[in-house]
Coordinates of N, CA, C and O in Angstrom, one line a residue:
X14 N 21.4 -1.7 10.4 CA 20.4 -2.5 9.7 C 20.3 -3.8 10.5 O 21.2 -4.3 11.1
X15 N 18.8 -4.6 10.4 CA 18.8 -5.5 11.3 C 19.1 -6.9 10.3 O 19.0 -6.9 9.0
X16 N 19.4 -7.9 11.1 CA 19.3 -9.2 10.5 C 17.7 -9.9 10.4 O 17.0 -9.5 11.3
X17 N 17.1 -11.0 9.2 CA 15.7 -11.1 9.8 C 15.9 -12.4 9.2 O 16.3 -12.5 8.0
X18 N 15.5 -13.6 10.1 CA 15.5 -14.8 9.9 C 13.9 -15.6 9.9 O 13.1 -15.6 10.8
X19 N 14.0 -16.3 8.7 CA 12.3 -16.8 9.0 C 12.5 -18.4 8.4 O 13.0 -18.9 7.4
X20 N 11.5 -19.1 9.9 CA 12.0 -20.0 9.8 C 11.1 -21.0 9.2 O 10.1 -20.5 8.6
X21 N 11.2 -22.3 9.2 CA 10.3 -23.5 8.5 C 9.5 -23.2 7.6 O 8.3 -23.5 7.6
X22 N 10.2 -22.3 6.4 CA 9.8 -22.0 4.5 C 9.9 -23.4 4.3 O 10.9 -24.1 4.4
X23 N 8.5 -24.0 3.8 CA 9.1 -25.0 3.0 C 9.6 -25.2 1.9 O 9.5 -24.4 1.0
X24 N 10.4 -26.3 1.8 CA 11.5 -26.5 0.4 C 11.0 -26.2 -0.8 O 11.8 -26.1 -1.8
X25 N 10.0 -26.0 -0.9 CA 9.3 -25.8 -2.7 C 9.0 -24.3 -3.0 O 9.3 -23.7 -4.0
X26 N 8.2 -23.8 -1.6 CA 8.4 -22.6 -1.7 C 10.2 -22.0 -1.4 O 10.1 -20.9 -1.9
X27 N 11.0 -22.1 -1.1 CA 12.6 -22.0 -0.9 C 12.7 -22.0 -2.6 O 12.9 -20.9 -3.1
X28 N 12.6 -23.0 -3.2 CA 13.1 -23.5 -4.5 C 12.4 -22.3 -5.3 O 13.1 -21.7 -6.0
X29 N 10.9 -21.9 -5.3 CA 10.2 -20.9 -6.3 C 10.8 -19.8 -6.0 O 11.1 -19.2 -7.1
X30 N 11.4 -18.8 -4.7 CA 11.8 -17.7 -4.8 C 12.9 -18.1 -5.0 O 12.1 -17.5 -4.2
X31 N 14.0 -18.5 -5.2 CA 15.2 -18.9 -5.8 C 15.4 -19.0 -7.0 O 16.5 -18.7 -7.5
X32 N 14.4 -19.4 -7.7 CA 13.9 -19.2 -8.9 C 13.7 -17.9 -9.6 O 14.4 -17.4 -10.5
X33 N 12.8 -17.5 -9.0 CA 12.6 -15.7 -9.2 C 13.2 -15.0 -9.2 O 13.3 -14.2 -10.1
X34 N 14.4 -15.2 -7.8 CA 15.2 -14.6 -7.9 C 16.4 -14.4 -8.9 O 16.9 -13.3 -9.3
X35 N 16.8 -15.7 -9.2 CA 17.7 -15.7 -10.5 C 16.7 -15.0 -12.0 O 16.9 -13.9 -12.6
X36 N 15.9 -15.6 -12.2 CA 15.4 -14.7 -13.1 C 15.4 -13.2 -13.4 O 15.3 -12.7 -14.5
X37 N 15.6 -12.4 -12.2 CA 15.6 -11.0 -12.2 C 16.9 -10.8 -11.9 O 17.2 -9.7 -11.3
X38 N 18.2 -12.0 -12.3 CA 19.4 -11.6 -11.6 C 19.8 -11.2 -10.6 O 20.8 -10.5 -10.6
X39 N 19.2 -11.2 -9.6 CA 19.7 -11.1 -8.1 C 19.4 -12.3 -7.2 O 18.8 -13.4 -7.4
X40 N 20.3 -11.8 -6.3 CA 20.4 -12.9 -5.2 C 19.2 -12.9 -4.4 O 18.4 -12.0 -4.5
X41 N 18.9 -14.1 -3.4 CA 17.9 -14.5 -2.4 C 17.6 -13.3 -1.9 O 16.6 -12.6 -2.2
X42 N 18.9 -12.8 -0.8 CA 18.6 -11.6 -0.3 C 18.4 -10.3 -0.8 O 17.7 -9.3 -0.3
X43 N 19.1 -10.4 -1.8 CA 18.4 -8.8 -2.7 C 17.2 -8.5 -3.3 O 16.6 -7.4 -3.6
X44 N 16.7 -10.3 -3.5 CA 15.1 -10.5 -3.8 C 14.1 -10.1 -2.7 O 13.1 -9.5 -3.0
X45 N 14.5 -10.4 -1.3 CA 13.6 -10.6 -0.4 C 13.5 -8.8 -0.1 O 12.5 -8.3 0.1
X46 N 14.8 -8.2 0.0 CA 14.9 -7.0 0.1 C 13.8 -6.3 -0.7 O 12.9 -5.5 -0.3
X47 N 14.3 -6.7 -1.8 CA 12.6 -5.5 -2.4 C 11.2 -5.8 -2.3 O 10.3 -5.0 -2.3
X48 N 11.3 -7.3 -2.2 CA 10.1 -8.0 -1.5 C 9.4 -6.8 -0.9 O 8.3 -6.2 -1.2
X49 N 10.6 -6.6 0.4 CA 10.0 -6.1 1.5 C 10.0 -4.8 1.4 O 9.2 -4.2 2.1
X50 N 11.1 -4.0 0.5 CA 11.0 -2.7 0.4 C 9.3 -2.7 -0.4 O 8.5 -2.0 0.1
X51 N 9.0 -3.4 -1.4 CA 7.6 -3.0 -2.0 C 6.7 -3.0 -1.2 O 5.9 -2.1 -1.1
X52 N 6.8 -4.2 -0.3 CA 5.1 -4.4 0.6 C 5.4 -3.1 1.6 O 4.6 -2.1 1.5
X53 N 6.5 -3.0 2.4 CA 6.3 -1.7 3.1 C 6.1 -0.3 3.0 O 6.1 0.6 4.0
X54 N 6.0 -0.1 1.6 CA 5.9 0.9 1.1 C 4.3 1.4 0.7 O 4.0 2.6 0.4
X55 N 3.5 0.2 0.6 CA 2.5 0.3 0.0 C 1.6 0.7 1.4 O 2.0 0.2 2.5
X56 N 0.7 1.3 1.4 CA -0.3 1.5 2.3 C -1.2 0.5 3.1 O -1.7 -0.3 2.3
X57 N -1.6 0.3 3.8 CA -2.6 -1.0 4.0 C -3.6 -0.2 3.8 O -3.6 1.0 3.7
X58 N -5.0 -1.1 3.5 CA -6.3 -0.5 4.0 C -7.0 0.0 4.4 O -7.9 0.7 4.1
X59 N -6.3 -0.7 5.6 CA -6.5 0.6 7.2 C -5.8 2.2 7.1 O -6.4 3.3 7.4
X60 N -5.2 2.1 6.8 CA -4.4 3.2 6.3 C -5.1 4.2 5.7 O -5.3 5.4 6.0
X61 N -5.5 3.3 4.5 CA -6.1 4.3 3.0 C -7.0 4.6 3.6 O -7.3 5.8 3.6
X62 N -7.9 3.7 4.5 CA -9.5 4.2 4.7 C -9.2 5.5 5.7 O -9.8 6.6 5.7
X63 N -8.2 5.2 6.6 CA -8.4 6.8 7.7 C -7.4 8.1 6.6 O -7.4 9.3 6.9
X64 N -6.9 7.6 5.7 CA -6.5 9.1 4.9 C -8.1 9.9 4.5 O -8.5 11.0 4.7
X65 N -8.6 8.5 3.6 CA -9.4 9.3 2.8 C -10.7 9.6 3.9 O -11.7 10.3 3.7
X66 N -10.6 9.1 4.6 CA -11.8 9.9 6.0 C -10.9 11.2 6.2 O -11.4 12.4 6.1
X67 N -9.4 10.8 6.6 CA -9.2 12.4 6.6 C -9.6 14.0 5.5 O -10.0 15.2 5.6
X68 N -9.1 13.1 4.4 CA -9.1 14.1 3.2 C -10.4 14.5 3.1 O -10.5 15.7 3.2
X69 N -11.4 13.8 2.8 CA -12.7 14.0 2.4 C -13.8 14.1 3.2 O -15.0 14.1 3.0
X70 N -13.2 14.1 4.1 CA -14.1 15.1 5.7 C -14.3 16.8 5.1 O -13.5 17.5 4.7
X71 N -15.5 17.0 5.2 CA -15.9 18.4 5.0 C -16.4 19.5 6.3 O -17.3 19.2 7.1
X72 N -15.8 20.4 6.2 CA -16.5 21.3 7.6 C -17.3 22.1 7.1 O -17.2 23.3 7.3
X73 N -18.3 21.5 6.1 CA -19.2 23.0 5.8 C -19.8 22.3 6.1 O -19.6 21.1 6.4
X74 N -21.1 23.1 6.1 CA -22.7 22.9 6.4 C -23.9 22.7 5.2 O -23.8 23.5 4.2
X75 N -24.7 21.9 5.1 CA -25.8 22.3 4.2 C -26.0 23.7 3.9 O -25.9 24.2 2.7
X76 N -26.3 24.2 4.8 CA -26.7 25.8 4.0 C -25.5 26.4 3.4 O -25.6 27.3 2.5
X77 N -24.3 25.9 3.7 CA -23.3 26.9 3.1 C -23.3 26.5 1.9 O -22.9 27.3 1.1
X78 N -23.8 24.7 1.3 CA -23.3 24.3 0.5 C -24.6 24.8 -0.5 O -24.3 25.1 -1.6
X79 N -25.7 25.0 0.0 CA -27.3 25.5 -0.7 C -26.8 26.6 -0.7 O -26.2 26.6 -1.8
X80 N -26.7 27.7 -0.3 CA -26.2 28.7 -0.9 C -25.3 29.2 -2.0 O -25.6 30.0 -2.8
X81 N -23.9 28.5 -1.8 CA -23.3 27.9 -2.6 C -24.3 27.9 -4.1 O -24.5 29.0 -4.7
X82 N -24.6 26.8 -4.4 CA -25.3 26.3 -5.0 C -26.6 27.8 -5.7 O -26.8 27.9 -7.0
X83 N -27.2 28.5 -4.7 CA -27.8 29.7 -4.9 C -26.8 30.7 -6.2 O -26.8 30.9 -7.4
X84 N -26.1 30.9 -4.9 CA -24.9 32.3 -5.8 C -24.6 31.6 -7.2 O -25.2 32.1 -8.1
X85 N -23.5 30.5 -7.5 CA -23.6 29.9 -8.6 C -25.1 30.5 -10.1 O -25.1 31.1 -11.1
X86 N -26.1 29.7 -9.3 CA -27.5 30.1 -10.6 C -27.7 31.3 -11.2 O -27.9 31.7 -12.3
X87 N -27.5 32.1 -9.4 CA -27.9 33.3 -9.9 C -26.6 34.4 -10.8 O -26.9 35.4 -11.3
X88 N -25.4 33.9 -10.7 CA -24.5 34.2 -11.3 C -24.2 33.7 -12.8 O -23.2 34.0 -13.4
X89 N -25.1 32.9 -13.2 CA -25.3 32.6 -15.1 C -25.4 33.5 -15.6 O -25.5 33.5 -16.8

């Protein structure tokens, strides 16, 4: 596991996640840990938008889909 150091937080922000952190009974770094486990877990945008281009990409055709659409009526 790596070490990750970030620098010139200012003190007020330092003092609110310190804050938070005790609120949820954990420490700084156990805070920042889930911090980071949540954001990295979550998808970006970019992301979502080329899934759902993947997903909802269709390889039919108009006519397969009009036909489709045919067989259905005439099958009431």
């Amino acid at each position: 596991m790596s070490a990750l150091t970030i620098r010139d937080v200012p003190d007020d922000q330092i003092q609110t996640l310190k804050i938070r952190a005790a609120q949820v009974g954990k420490s700084l770094q156990a805070y920042f840990l889930d911090l980071i486990a949540r954001e990295t877990s979550k998808p970006t945008l970019a992301e979502m938008v080329e899934r759902l281009n993947r997903e909802t990409t269709a390889s039919i055709s108009t006519d397969e889909v009009l036909a489709a659409i045919d067989a259905a009526r005439t099958g009431r």
